[in-house]
């Protein structure tokens, strides 16, 4: 026992549980790491692009002891050009997760509240809890966001609303017109005092007709923050780099609480190269779309219910998810249990290479037939 003191709201936090690493599973079950497939963390099965690999290999030989550019001038310039906004509308983060934390740190404290949806990304809950703010969790509608209920839930002390679109871990998606109407309604009722954070970590996996011009919304709504990441479709999960787009009043607040040098030299370089490699992004989209069909057709053939996905993972209902997860682990397959997200009968399965998807389906069939 110690006398270390901490606020009750910090002690109440259940630490984030990341997907099980391949090396840990190999140790736990005595498996060959080369025979394990990981379909748990929504990573790009292609890795990163060859252009990124080449750029990183060249840069590694020239690393020195100096800090990275704290303001990320070159990466911000590239992102500003891509989205046609001023560079001072861009905030860089150590992954988009960092930006969610920065928004909560800048806008929330005790005596305020945040609104988010049931079954939405767990970091919304964790970052709200870490600030000592009040949780206004709105029940899900068809596994996704009920925007009308979220609008009604905004209270006098609400300072931040989180929306994941597409949503993790359920894979649901809100149409552009619905999100825009929500933004209009928030501003009409509450002005700019309530910020809305639109988390678009999986935007690149949407079909083209589903994508909305959220950059235009940033121009229209001074209370909007849009976050994106290079961890998913761009394949840079291990380097941790994301960004936010917002008008200067909000970017100023984010930068007041942002840690200096939060995006390292190699991450900034890799993100710039990845942003320009549109061919790799096209390959990723095509592979993912085919893999999503493969998994969803396979789940249908097994008689399993799933949430139709707009992302690079599928949420599937398997019943005794804890037991089935262990049986898959014994077979060298890592997926994501989501009981902590209020979904104890479901597993979240990341879309892998065709042969990985097939192996998962074969293993799941064997486990279910028992």
CSV table of N, CA, C and O in Angstrom, one decimal, residues 157-211:
chain,number,residue,atom,x,y,z
A,157,UNK,N,-23.9,22.6,-19.8
A,157,UNK,CA,-22.5,22.5,-19.5
A,157,UNK,C,-21.7,21.8,-20.5
A,157,UNK,O,-20.5,21.5,-20.4
A,158,UNK,N,-22.3,21.4,-21.6
A,158,UNK,CA,-21.7,20.6,-22.7
A,158,UNK,C,-20.7,21.5,-23.5
A,158,UNK,O,-21.1,22.6,-23.9
A,159,UNK,N,-19.5,21.0,-23.6
A,159,UNK,CA,-18.5,21.8,-24.4
A,159,UNK,C,-18.0,21.0,-25.6
A,159,UNK,O,-17.4,21.7,-26.5
A,160,UNK,N,-18.3,19.7,-25.7
A,160,UNK,CA,-17.7,18.9,-26.8
A,160,UNK,C,-18.6,17.8,-27.1
A,160,UNK,O,-19.1,17.1,-26.2
A,161,UNK,N,-18.8,17.6,-28.4
A,161,UNK,CA,-19.6,16.4,-28.9
A,161,UNK,C,-18.7,15.6,-29.8
A,161,UNK,O,-18.0,16.2,-30.8
A,162,UNK,N,-18.5,14.3,-29.6
A,162,UNK,CA,-17.7,13.4,-30.4
A,162,UNK,C,-18.6,12.7,-31.4
A,162,UNK,O,-19.6,12.1,-30.9
A,163,UNK,N,-18.2,12.6,-32.6
A,163,UNK,CA,-18.9,11.8,-33.6
A,163,UNK,C,-17.9,11.1,-34.4
A,163,UNK,O,-17.0,11.7,-35.0
A,164,UNK,N,-18.0,9.7,-34.5
A,164,UNK,CA,-17.1,8.9,-35.3
A,164,UNK,C,-17.8,8.5,-36.6
A,164,UNK,O,-18.9,7.9,-36.5
A,165,UNK,N,-17.3,8.9,-37.7
A,165,UNK,CA,-17.9,8.6,-39.0
A,165,UNK,C,-16.9,8.3,-40.1
A,165,UNK,O,-16.3,9.2,-40.6
A,166,UNK,N,-16.8,7.0,-40.4
A,166,UNK,CA,-17.5,5.8,-39.9
A,166,UNK,C,-17.1,5.5,-38.4
A,166,UNK,O,-16.1,6.0,-37.9
A,167,UNK,N,-18.0,4.7,-37.8
A,167,UNK,CA,-17.8,4.5,-36.4
A,167,UNK,C,-17.0,3.2,-36.1
A,167,UNK,O,-17.1,2.2,-36.8
A,168,UNK,N,-16.2,3.3,-35.1
A,168,UNK,CA,-15.4,2.2,-34.6
A,168,UNK,C,-15.9,1.9,-33.1
A,168,UNK,O,-15.9,2.8,-32.3
A,169,UNK,N,-16.4,0.7,-32.8
A,169,UNK,CA,-16.1,-0.6,-33.5
A,169,UNK,C,-17.2,-1.2,-34.3
A,169,UNK,O,-17.2,-2.4,-34.7
A,170,UNK,N,-18.3,-0.4,-34.6
A,170,UNK,CA,-19.4,-1.0,-35.3
A,170,UNK,C,-19.4,-0.9,-36.8
A,170,UNK,O,-20.1,-1.7,-37.5
A,171,UNK,N,-18.6,0.0,-37.4
A,171,UNK,CA,-18.5,0.1,-38.8
A,171,UNK,C,-19.7,0.8,-39.5
A,171,UNK,O,-19.8,0.8,-40.7
A,172,UNK,N,-20.6,1.5,-38.7
A,172,UNK,CA,-21.7,2.2,-39.3
A,172,UNK,C,-21.3,3.5,-39.8
A,172,UNK,O,-20.2,4.1,-39.5
A,173,UNK,N,-22.1,4.1,-40.6
A,173,UNK,CA,-21.8,5.4,-41.3
A,173,UNK,C,-23.0,6.3,-41.4
A,173,UNK,O,-24.1,5.8,-41.6
A,174,UNK,N,-22.8,7.6,-41.2
A,174,UNK,CA,-23.8,8.6,-41.3
A,174,UNK,C,-23.6,9.3,-42.6
A,174,UNK,O,-22.5,9.7,-43.0
A,175,UNK,N,-24.7,9.6,-43.3
A,175,UNK,CA,-24.6,10.3,-44.6
A,175,UNK,C,-24.2,11.7,-44.4
A,175,UNK,O,-24.4,12.3,-43.3
A,176,UNK,N,-23.6,12.3,-45.4
A,176,UNK,CA,-23.1,13.7,-45.4
A,176,UNK,C,-24.3,14.7,-45.0
A,176,UNK,O,-24.1,15.5,-44.1
A,177,UNK,N,-25.4,14.6,-45.7
A,177,UNK,CA,-26.5,15.5,-45.3
A,177,UNK,C,-27.0,15.4,-43.9
A,177,UNK,O,-27.3,16.4,-43.3
A,178,UNK,N,-27.0,14.2,-43.3
A,178,UNK,CA,-27.4,14.0,-41.9
A,178,UNK,C,-26.4,14.7,-41.0
A,178,UNK,O,-26.8,15.4,-40.0
A,179,UNK,N,-25.1,14.5,-41.2
A,179,UNK,CA,-24.1,15.2,-40.4
A,179,UNK,C,-24.2,16.7,-40.5
A,179,UNK,O,-24.1,17.4,-39.5
A,180,UNK,N,-24.3,17.2,-41.8
A,180,UNK,CA,-24.4,18.6,-42.0
A,180,UNK,C,-25.6,19.2,-41.3
A,180,UNK,O,-25.5,20.3,-40.7
A,181,UNK,N,-26.7,18.5,-41.3
A,181,UNK,CA,-28.0,19.0,-40.7
A,181,UNK,C,-27.7,19.0,-39.2
A,181,UNK,O,-28.2,20.0,-38.5
A,182,UNK,N,-27.0,18.1,-38.6
A,182,UNK,CA,-26.7,18.1,-37.2
A,182,UNK,C,-25.8,19.3,-36.8
A,182,UNK,O,-26.1,20.0,-35.8
A,183,UNK,N,-24.8,19.6,-37.6
A,183,UNK,CA,-24.0,20.7,-37.4
A,183,UNK,C,-24.8,22.0,-37.4
A,183,UNK,O,-24.6,22.9,-36.6
A,184,UNK,N,-25.7,22.1,-38.4
A,184,UNK,CA,-26.5,23.3,-38.4
A,184,UNK,C,-27.4,23.5,-37.2
A,184,UNK,O,-27.6,24.6,-36.7
A,185,UNK,N,-27.9,22.3,-36.7
A,185,UNK,CA,-28.8,22.4,-35.6
A,185,UNK,C,-28.1,22.7,-34.3
A,185,UNK,O,-28.6,23.5,-33.5
A,186,UNK,N,-26.9,22.2,-34.1
A,186,UNK,CA,-26.1,22.5,-33.0
A,186,UNK,C,-25.8,24.0,-32.9
A,186,UNK,O,-25.9,24.7,-31.9
A,187,UNK,N,-25.4,24.5,-34.1
A,187,UNK,CA,-25.0,25.9,-34.1
A,187,UNK,C,-26.3,26.8,-33.9
A,187,UNK,O,-26.2,27.9,-33.2
A,188,UNK,N,-27.4,26.4,-34.5
A,188,UNK,CA,-28.6,27.2,-34.3
A,188,UNK,C,-29.1,27.2,-32.8
A,188,UNK,O,-29.5,28.3,-32.4
A,189,UNK,N,-28.9,26.1,-32.1
A,189,UNK,CA,-29.3,26.1,-30.7
A,189,UNK,C,-28.3,26.6,-29.7
A,189,UNK,O,-28.7,27.2,-28.7
A,190,UNK,N,-27.0,26.4,-30.0
A,190,UNK,CA,-26.0,26.7,-29.0
A,190,UNK,C,-24.9,27.6,-29.5
A,190,UNK,O,-23.9,27.8,-28.8
A,191,UNK,N,-25.0,28.1,-30.7
A,191,UNK,CA,-23.9,29.0,-31.2
A,191,UNK,C,-22.6,28.2,-31.4
A,191,UNK,O,-22.6,27.0,-31.7
A,192,UNK,N,-21.5,28.9,-31.1
A,192,UNK,CA,-20.2,28.2,-31.2
A,192,UNK,C,-19.7,27.7,-29.9
A,192,UNK,O,-18.5,27.3,-29.8
A,193,UNK,N,-20.5,27.8,-28.8
A,193,UNK,CA,-19.9,27.4,-27.5
A,193,UNK,C,-19.7,25.9,-27.4
A,193,UNK,O,-19.0,25.4,-26.5
A,194,UNK,N,-20.4,25.1,-28.2
A,194,UNK,CA,-20.3,23.6,-28.2
A,194,UNK,C,-19.5,23.2,-29.5
A,194,UNK,O,-19.9,23.4,-30.6
A,195,UNK,N,-18.3,22.6,-29.2
A,195,UNK,CA,-17.5,22.2,-30.3
A,195,UNK,C,-18.0,20.8,-30.7
A,195,UNK,O,-18.3,19.9,-29.9
A,196,UNK,N,-17.9,20.5,-32.0
A,196,UNK,CA,-18.2,19.1,-32.5
A,196,UNK,C,-16.9,18.6,-33.1
A,196,UNK,O,-16.3,19.2,-34.0
A,197,UNK,N,-16.5,17.4,-32.7
A,197,UNK,CA,-15.3,16.8,-33.2
A,197,UNK,C,-15.8,15.6,-34.1
A,197,UNK,O,-16.4,14.7,-33.6
A,198,UNK,N,-15.5,15.7,-35.4
A,198,UNK,CA,-15.9,14.7,-36.3
A,198,UNK,C,-14.6,13.8,-36.6
A,198,UNK,O,-13.7,14.3,-37.3
A,199,UNK,N,-14.7,12.6,-36.1
A,199,UNK,CA,-13.5,11.7,-36.2
A,199,UNK,C,-13.7,10.9,-37.5
A,199,UNK,O,-14.5,10.0,-37.5
A,200,UNK,N,-12.8,11.1,-38.5
A,200,UNK,CA,-12.9,10.5,-39.8
A,200,UNK,C,-11.7,9.5,-40.0
A,200,UNK,O,-11.2,9.5,-41.1
A,201,UNK,N,-11.4,8.8,-39.0
A,201,UNK,CA,-10.2,7.9,-39.1
A,201,UNK,C,-10.3,6.9,-40.3
A,201,UNK,O,-9.3,6.4,-40.8
A,202,UNK,N,-11.6,6.5,-40.6
A,202,UNK,CA,-11.8,5.5,-41.7
A,202,UNK,C,-12.4,6.0,-43.0
A,202,UNK,O,-12.9,5.3,-43.8
A,203,UNK,N,-12.3,7.3,-43.1
A,203,UNK,CA,-12.9,8.0,-44.3
A,203,UNK,C,-12.4,7.4,-45.6
A,203,UNK,O,-13.2,7.3,-46.6
A,204,UNK,N,-11.1,7.1,-45.7
A,204,UNK,CA,-10.6,6.6,-47.0
A,204,UNK,C,-11.2,5.2,-47.4
A,204,UNK,O,-11.0,4.8,-48.6
A,205,UNK,N,-11.8,4.5,-46.5
A,205,UNK,CA,-12.4,3.2,-46.9
A,205,UNK,C,-13.9,3.4,-47.4
A,205,UNK,O,-14.4,2.4,-47.8
A,206,UNK,N,-14.4,4.6,-47.3
A,206,UNK,CA,-15.8,4.8,-47.8
A,206,UNK,C,-15.8,4.7,-49.3
A,206,UNK,O,-14.8,5.0,-50.0
A,207,UNK,N,-16.9,4.2,-49.9
A,207,UNK,CA,-17.1,4.2,-51.3
A,207,UNK,C,-17.2,5.7,-51.7
A,207,UNK,O,-17.7,6.6,-50.9
A,208,UNK,N,-16.7,6.1,-52.9
A,208,UNK,CA,-16.7,7.5,-53.3
A,208,UNK,C,-18.0,8.2,-53.1
A,208,UNK,O,-18.0,9.4,-52.7
A,209,UNK,N,-19.1,7.6,-53.4
A,209,UNK,CA,-20.4,8.2,-53.3
A,209,UNK,C,-20.8,8.5,-51.9
A,209,UNK,O,-21.7,9.3,-51.6
A,210,UNK,N,-20.1,7.8,-50.9
A,210,UNK,CA,-20.5,8.0,-49.5
A,210,UNK,C,-19.7,9.2,-48.9
A,210,UNK,O,-20.0,9.6,-47.8
A,211,UNK,N,-18.6,9.6,-49.5
A,211,UNK,CA,-17.7,10.6,-48.9
A,211,UNK,C,-18.3,12.0,-49.0
A,211,UNK,O,-19.0,12.3,-50.0
